[in-house]
Coordinates of C-alpha atoms and ligand atoms in Angstrom, one line a residue:
X1 CA 129.6 48.7 6.2
X2 CA 130.8 53.3 6.5
X3 CA 134.7 53.0 6.1
X4 CA 135.5 56.2 7.8
X5 CA 140.0 56.0 6.4
X6 CA 142.7 58.3 7.5
X7 CA 144.9 57.8 3.9
X8 CA 149.0 59.2 5.0
X9 CA 150.6 59.0 1.8
X10 CA 153.9 59.9 3.4
X11 CA 157.6 60.3 1.4
X12 CA 159.0 58.4 -2.1
X13 CA 157.4 55.6 -2.8
X14 CA 154.8 55.9 0.0
X15 CA 152.3 58.0 -2.1
X16 CA 153.2 56.0 -5.1
X17 CA 152.1 53.0 -3.8
X18 CA 149.6 54.8 -1.3
X19 CA 147.2 55.8 -4.3
X20 CA 147.1 52.3 -5.8
X21 CA 146.4 50.8 -2.6
X22 CA 143.4 53.4 -2.1
X23 CA 142.2 53.0 -5.9
X24 CA 142.1 49.0 -4.8
X25 CA 140.1 50.1 -1.9
X26 CA 138.1 52.3 -3.5
X27 CA 136.5 49.8 -6.4
X28 CA 136.5 46.7 -3.5
X29 CA 134.3 49.1 -2.5
X30 CA 132.0 50.5 -4.8
X31 CA 131.7 46.8 -5.4
X32 CA 130.9 45.2 -2.3
X33 CA 128.7 48.5 -1.7
X34 CA 130.3 50.1 1.5
X35 CA 129.8 53.6 2.1
X36 CA 133.4 55.2 2.0
X37 CA 135.0 58.0 3.2
X38 CA 138.3 59.2 2.8
X39 CA 140.2 61.4 4.3
X40 CA 144.0 62.2 3.2
X41 CA 146.1 63.6 6.4
X42 CA 150.2 64.2 6.3
X43 CA 153.2 62.8 8.0
X44 CA 157.0 62.2 7.6
X45 CA 159.0 64.2 6.1
X46 CA 156.3 66.2 3.0
X47 CA 154.5 67.3 7.1
X48 CA 157.9 68.6 7.5
X49 CA 158.1 70.9 3.9
X50 CA 154.1 71.8 4.8
X51 CA 154.1 72.7 8.6
X52 CA 157.7 72.1 10.1
X53 CA 156.3 68.8 12.8
X54 CA 157.0 66.0 11.4
X55 CA 153.2 64.9 13.0
X56 CA 150.8 67.8 12.7
X57 CA 148.0 68.5 15.0
X58 CA 146.0 67.9 12.1
X59 CA 146.7 64.1 12.1
X60 CA 147.1 63.4 15.5
X61 CA 143.1 64.6 15.2
X62 CA 142.0 63.1 11.8
X63 CA 143.4 59.3 12.7
X64 CA 141.2 59.7 16.5
X65 CA 138.2 60.6 13.8
X66 CA 139.4 57.9 11.6
X67 CA 138.1 54.5 12.4
X68 CA 141.8 53.1 10.5
X69 CA 144.2 54.5 8.8
X70 CA 146.5 53.7 6.0
X71 CA 149.9 54.8 5.5
X72 CA 152.1 54.6 3.0
X73 CA 156.3 54.8 4.4
X74 CA 157.7 58.2 5.7
X75 CA 161.7 58.9 4.9
X76 CA 163.5 61.6 2.7
X77 CA 167.3 61.5 2.1
X78 CA 167.5 65.3 2.8
X79 CA 166.4 64.5 6.5
X80 CA 169.4 62.0 7.5
X81 CA 170.8 64.3 9.7
X82 CA 168.3 66.5 11.1
X83 CA 167.9 66.4 15.1
X84 CA 165.9 63.5 15.9
X85 CA 162.2 66.0 16.4
X86 CA 162.4 66.8 13.1
X87 CA 162.8 63.8 11.2
X88 CA 159.8 61.8 9.8
X89 CA 160.9 59.1 11.7
X90 CA 160.3 61.0 14.3
X91 CA 155.9 60.6 13.2
X92 CA 156.1 57.1 12.4
X93 CA 157.1 56.4 15.5
X94 CA 154.7 59.0 16.9
X95 CA 151.5 57.9 14.8
X96 CA 151.7 54.6 16.6
X97 CA 152.0 55.4 19.8
X98 CA 149.2 58.7 19.1
X99 CA 147.1 55.4 17.6
X100 CA 147.5 53.3 20.9
X101 CA 148.6 50.1 18.6
X102 CA 150.0 47.3 20.5
X103 CA 150.2 43.8 18.3
X104 CA 151.5 44.3 14.9
X105 CA 150.5 41.7 12.6
X106 CA 152.5 40.4 9.5
X107 CA 150.9 37.6 7.4
X108 CA 153.7 36.1 5.9
X109 CA 152.6 33.9 2.3
X110 CA 155.2 31.7 -0.1
X111 CA 152.4 32.8 -3.4
X112 CA 153.1 29.8 -6.1
X113 CA 154.2 32.6 -8.9
X114 CA 157.5 33.8 -6.5
X115 CA 158.8 30.9 -4.6
X116 CA 161.6 30.9 -7.4
X117 CA 162.5 34.4 -5.7
X118 CA 162.7 33.0 -2.0
X119 CA 166.4 31.7 -0.8
X120 CA 164.4 29.1 0.9
X121 CA 163.6 25.5 -1.5
X122 CA 160.7 25.5 -2.9
X123 CA 159.1 22.3 -1.6
X124 CA 159.9 23.7 2.0
X125 CA 158.4 26.8 1.4
X126 CA 155.4 26.2 -0.6
X127 CA 152.2 26.1 0.8
X128 CA 153.3 29.1 4.3
X129 CA 150.0 31.0 5.3
X130 CA 151.0 32.3 8.3
X131 CA 150.8 35.5 10.8
X132 CA 153.2 36.5 13.5
X133 CA 151.7 39.2 16.2
X134 CA 154.0 40.5 18.5
X135 CA 153.7 42.3 21.1
X136 CA 154.4 46.7 20.1
X137 CA 154.3 48.5 22.7
X138 CA 156.0 46.7 26.3
X139 CA 159.1 44.7 26.8
X140 CA 163.0 45.9 26.1
X141 CA 162.6 48.2 24.3
X142 CA 160.0 50.0 26.7
X143 CA 161.4 48.8 30.8
X144 CA 163.1 50.7 32.8
X145 CA 165.9 50.9 34.8
X146 CA 167.4 52.0 31.6
X147 CA 170.6 53.4 30.6
X148 CA 175.5 53.2 30.0
X149 CA 176.5 54.8 33.8
X150 CA 180.6 54.6 34.4
X151 CA 181.7 54.2 37.7
X152 CA 184.7 52.8 39.4
X153 CA 186.6 52.9 35.8
X154 CA 183.4 50.3 35.3
X155 CA 181.2 50.7 32.2
X156 CA 177.8 49.3 32.8
X157 CA 174.4 49.5 30.1
X158 CA 171.1 48.1 31.8
X159 CA 168.0 47.0 29.6
X160 CA 164.8 46.1 31.5
X161 CA 162.5 43.2 30.0
X162 CA 159.5 44.0 31.4
X163 CA 155.4 42.5 30.8
X164 CA 152.4 43.1 33.1
X165 CA 149.3 40.1 32.8
X166 CA 147.2 42.6 31.0
X167 CA 149.9 43.4 28.6
X168 CA 150.5 38.9 27.9
X169 CA 146.3 39.2 28.1
X170 CA 145.1 42.2 25.2
X171 CA 147.8 40.1 23.1
X172 CA 147.5 36.6 23.6
X173 CA 143.7 37.2 23.1
X174 CA 144.8 38.9 19.9
X175 CA 146.7 35.8 18.5
X176 CA 143.6 33.4 20.0
X177 CA 140.7 35.4 17.5
X178 CA 142.6 35.6 14.8
X179 CA 143.2 31.8 14.1
X180 CA 140.0 31.4 15.0
X181 CA 139.3 32.8 11.8
X182 CA 142.3 30.3 10.1
X183 CA 143.5 27.5 10.5
X184 CA 142.9 26.9 14.7
X185 CA 147.2 27.0 15.9
X186 CA 148.7 29.8 17.9
X187 CA 152.4 28.3 18.3
X188 CA 153.7 31.1 21.5
X189 CA 157.1 32.2 21.3
X190 CA 159.5 32.5 25.3
X191 CA 162.8 31.5 26.5
X192 CA 161.0 30.0 29.5
X193 CA 164.1 28.3 30.2
X194 CA 166.0 30.8 31.3
X195 CA 163.7 34.5 31.7
X196 CA 160.9 34.8 34.0
X197 CA 159.2 37.1 32.0
X198 CA 159.7 34.2 29.3
X199 CA 157.6 32.1 31.9
X200 CA 155.0 34.7 33.3
X201 CA 154.0 34.8 29.0
X202 CA 154.3 31.0 29.3
X203 CA 152.4 30.6 31.2
X204 CA 149.6 34.0 30.9
X205 CA 149.4 31.9 27.5
X206 CA 148.2 29.1 28.7
X207 CA 146.1 30.2 30.7
X208 CA 144.2 32.5 27.2
X209 CA 144.2 29.8 25.4
X210 CA 142.0 27.9 27.8
X211 CA 139.0 30.3 26.8
X212 CA 139.4 29.2 23.1
X213 CA 138.9 25.7 23.3
X214 CA 138.7 25.3 19.7
X215 CA 142.3 26.1 18.9
X216 CA 145.7 24.5 19.6
X217 CA 148.0 26.0 21.8
X218 CA 151.8 24.8 21.7
X219 CA 154.4 26.5 23.0
X220 CA 158.1 26.6 21.4
X221 CA 161.7 28.5 22.6
X222 CA 162.6 31.4 21.0
X223 CA 165.7 29.5 19.3
X224 CA 164.0 26.6 18.3
X225 CA 161.4 28.9 16.8
X226 CA 164.1 31.0 14.8
X227 CA 165.5 27.5 12.7
X228 CA 161.6 26.5 12.4
X229 CA 160.8 29.0 10.5
X230 CA 162.9 28.0 8.0
X231 CA 163.4 24.2 8.4
X232 CA 159.6 24.0 7.9
X233 CA 157.6 27.0 8.0
X234 CA 154.4 25.4 7.1
X235 CA 153.9 23.7 11.2
X236 CA 153.1 27.7 11.7
X237 CA 149.7 29.2 11.7
X238 CA 149.1 32.3 14.3
X239 CA 152.6 32.8 16.0
X240 CA 152.8 34.8 19.2
X241 CA 155.3 36.7 20.7
X242 CA 157.0 40.1 22.9
X243 CA 158.4 42.8 21.1
X244 CA 161.7 42.0 20.4
X245 CA 161.4 38.0 19.6
X246 CA 159.4 39.3 17.3
X247 CA 160.7 42.6 15.5
X248 CA 163.6 39.5 14.6
X249 CA 161.5 36.5 14.2
X250 CA 159.6 38.8 11.5
X251 CA 161.9 39.6 9.4
X252 CA 163.2 36.5 9.3
X253 CA 160.1 36.1 7.8
X254 CA 159.8 38.7 5.5
X255 CA 162.5 36.5 3.6
X256 CA 160.1 33.9 2.7
X257 CA 157.5 36.1 0.6
X258 CA 160.8 37.4 -2.0
X259 CA 160.6 40.5 -2.5
X260 CA 160.2 43.6 0.4
X261 CA 158.1 45.7 -1.7
X262 CA 154.8 42.3 -1.4
X263 CA 155.3 42.7 2.3
X264 CA 151.4 44.2 4.3
X265 CA 151.0 44.8 8.2
X266 CA 149.0 45.7 10.0
X267 CA 149.2 47.3 14.0
X268 CA 146.0 47.3 15.7
X269 CA 144.9 48.2 19.1
X270 CA 142.0 48.4 21.1
X271 CA 138.0 48.8 19.7
X272 CA 136.2 51.6 18.9
X273 CA 131.9 52.3 19.4
X274 CA 131.9 51.8 15.6
X275 CA 133.1 48.4 16.3
X276 CA 136.1 48.6 14.0
X277 CA 139.2 47.4 15.4
X278 CA 141.9 50.8 15.9
X279 CA 144.0 50.0 13.5
X280 CA 147.3 51.5 11.1
X281 CA 148.1 49.9 7.8
X282 CA 150.9 49.9 6.0
X283 CA 153.4 48.4 3.7
X284 CA 156.8 46.6 5.5
X285 CA 158.8 48.7 2.9
X286 CA 160.5 52.5 3.2
X287 CA 160.4 55.4 1.3
X288 CA 162.6 53.5 -1.6
X289 CA 164.5 56.8 -2.5
X290 CA 166.0 55.1 -5.2
X291 CA 163.2 54.5 -7.3
X292 CA 160.9 57.2 -6.3
X293 CA 159.2 59.2 -8.4
X294 CA 159.6 56.7 -11.3
X295 CA 156.3 54.9 -11.1
X296 CA 157.6 51.1 -10.6
X297 CA 157.5 51.0 -7.0
X298 CA 156.0 47.5 -6.4
X299 CA 151.9 48.3 -4.9
X300 CA 151.7 44.2 -3.5
X301 CA 153.0 45.8 -0.1
X302 CA 149.9 47.9 -0.3
X303 CA 147.1 46.5 -1.5
X304 CA 147.8 44.3 0.9
X305 CA 147.5 45.9 4.0
X306 CA 144.1 47.6 2.5
X307 CA 143.0 43.6 2.3
X308 CA 144.7 43.3 6.2
X309 CA 142.1 46.5 6.9
X310 CA 139.2 45.7 6.0
X311 CA 139.2 42.4 7.2
X312 CA 141.3 43.2 10.5
X313 CA 139.6 46.8 11.9
X314 CA 136.3 46.0 9.6
X315 CA 135.8 42.3 9.7
X316 CA 135.2 42.1 5.8
X317 CA 136.7 38.9 5.5
X318 CA 135.3 38.0 1.5
X319 CA 136.7 41.0 0.4
X320 CA 139.4 40.6 2.1
X321 CA 139.7 37.3 0.4
X322 CA 138.9 39.0 -2.8
X323 CA 141.7 41.4 -2.8
X324 CA 144.6 38.8 -1.8
X325 CA 142.9 36.6 -4.2
X326 CA 143.3 38.9 -6.2
X327 CA 146.9 39.9 -5.7
X328 CA 147.7 36.1 -6.3
X329 CA 145.9 35.6 -9.9
X330 CA 148.2 39.3 -11.1
X331 CA 151.2 37.8 -9.5
X332 CA 150.7 34.4 -11.8
X333 CA 149.9 36.5 -14.7
X334 CA 153.4 36.9 -14.9
X335 CA 152.2 41.5 -14.8
X336 CA 154.1 42.4 -12.0
X337 CA 157.1 44.8 -10.9
X338 CA 160.5 45.1 -11.8
X339 CA 161.9 44.0 -8.4
X340 CA 159.6 41.1 -9.4
X341 CA 161.6 39.9 -12.0
X342 CA 159.4 38.7 -14.8
X343 CA 159.9 37.5 -17.9
X344 CA 158.2 40.3 -20.1
X345 CA 158.4 45.2 -19.9
X346 CA 158.4 45.0 -16.1
X347 CA 155.1 46.7 -15.8
X348 CA 154.7 49.9 -13.7
X349 CA 153.1 50.6 -10.4
X350 CA 149.4 52.1 -12.2
X351 CA 149.8 49.4 -14.3
X352 CA 150.0 46.3 -11.3
X353 CA 147.0 48.9 -10.0
X354 CA 144.9 48.5 -11.9
X355 CA 145.7 44.9 -13.0
X356 CA 144.6 43.9 -8.8
X357 CA 141.3 46.1 -10.1
X358 CA 141.1 44.3 -13.0
X359 CA 140.9 40.7 -11.0
X360 CA 138.8 41.5 -8.3
X361 CA 136.0 41.9 -11.0
Ligands
NAD401 P1 163.3 50.8 1.9 O1 163.1 50.1 2.0 O2 162.9 52.4 1.7 O3 164.7 50.7 0.4 C1 165.3 49.2 0.5 C2 165.1 48.4 -1.0 O4 163.7 47.8 -1.6 C3 165.4 49.9 -1.5 O5 166.9 49.3 -3.6 C4 164.4 49.7 -3.0 O6 164.3 49.9 -4.4 C5 163.6 48.6 -2.4 N1 162.3 48.3 -2.0 C6 162.2 49.2 -1.5 N2 160.2 48.7 -1.2 C7 159.3 48.4 -3.1 C8 159.0 48.0 -3.5 N3 157.7 48.4 -2.8 N4 158.6 48.1 -4.9 C9 160.0 47.3 -5.0 N5 161.7 48.2 -4.7 C10 160.8 48.5 -3.5 O7 164.6 50.9 2.9 P2 166.4 52.0 3.0 O8 166.3 51.9 1.3 O9 166.8 51.4 4.4 O10 165.5 53.7 3.9 C11 165.1 54.7 2.4 C12 164.1 55.2 3.4 O11 162.9 55.3 4.3 C13 164.5 55.8 4.6 O12 164.2 57.0 5.5 C14 164.5 55.5 5.9 O13 164.8 55.4 7.2 C15 162.6 54.6 5.3 N6 162.0 53.5 5.6 C16 160.4 54.1 6.4 C17 159.7 52.2 7.0 C18 158.5 53.3 7.2 O14 157.7 54.2 6.5 N7 157.6 52.1 7.7 C19 160.6 52.4 7.1 C20 161.9 50.9 6.1 C21 162.4 52.7 6.4

């Protein structure tokens, strides 16, 4: 298969973890005979340094040409007081918009070797394996009217939660497709006891569910979902929810995995003529200036993002499973970075990347 990938390493540890993710990607492509084409582009602080713009035109062009984009992280302390247009993070929001990615997927897995780093009791978290599918471009973060007004001596603030049927349908179908390749269960999260917006959400998701008779659907209120994520996380397979609820629940889910350095994410848009799904893949963490340049960042979130890319953009499930299996083997071997508190000398970022390649075989 042709894998046409844009790589945007970004800033700080973004460059370090991306180097290892690319090492694993090259290794997997060689092993399974895929035709890999990698192009590198500028995003974030480094892009401001080189072009004056956190998202240069050239990067927008390259992203449009690629089947999928692998990103590191952006952010440099020197821009903390810069105007919003000149901040690295502007590039991040910009690239998401340019690619039109409307669903954010966060796989949450409790690895056996990391159970002790979870704040939950081992027996509760063991076996957790879910994907949170969050709608990314609608809802209360984008709805209008919005703003703060002063009138008659009173100050008023308004935000508006808006969804159209089409917006719910496309993210809903994605969740059911994903569930079809997993344990065949979608849990849709809403607040339909209070919000009309959620009533439409529930109605449309139920209709979409009829298109997927082999996938079970249940509905849960967001407050109960927040509770069930810590009480009984193994009950979830695919969790489908709107933008703000997903923002909150995915951070709650993130804690289950142990370290922020472990967490991959995928943001998916429409299907391209090549057959690949437009996707932006990145670890959840930021540029970590406190450990940047020291070869000690955990690259497993970035490497997990490569696995997500192989699976979701290209449908290469065997390859994705091999990368995820290798990550698990490396965790069990104890050859991990300092954030995972190994008993012996911590491994470097590079050593972990090499160990994952070796475990793939
Ligand atoms: P951060 O995720 O960069 O770091 C938080 C803490 O976690 C730090 O102590 C860091 O050392 C540790 N950490 C993060 N990733 C790690 C890894 N892979 N291995 C080991 N330890 C890891 O968050 P922050 O400190 O709040 O933000 C730093 C910069 O990153 C800021 O400029 C922020 O705007 C930016 N940021 C970017 C993204 C992104 O690009 N998607 C996300 C979050 C923050």
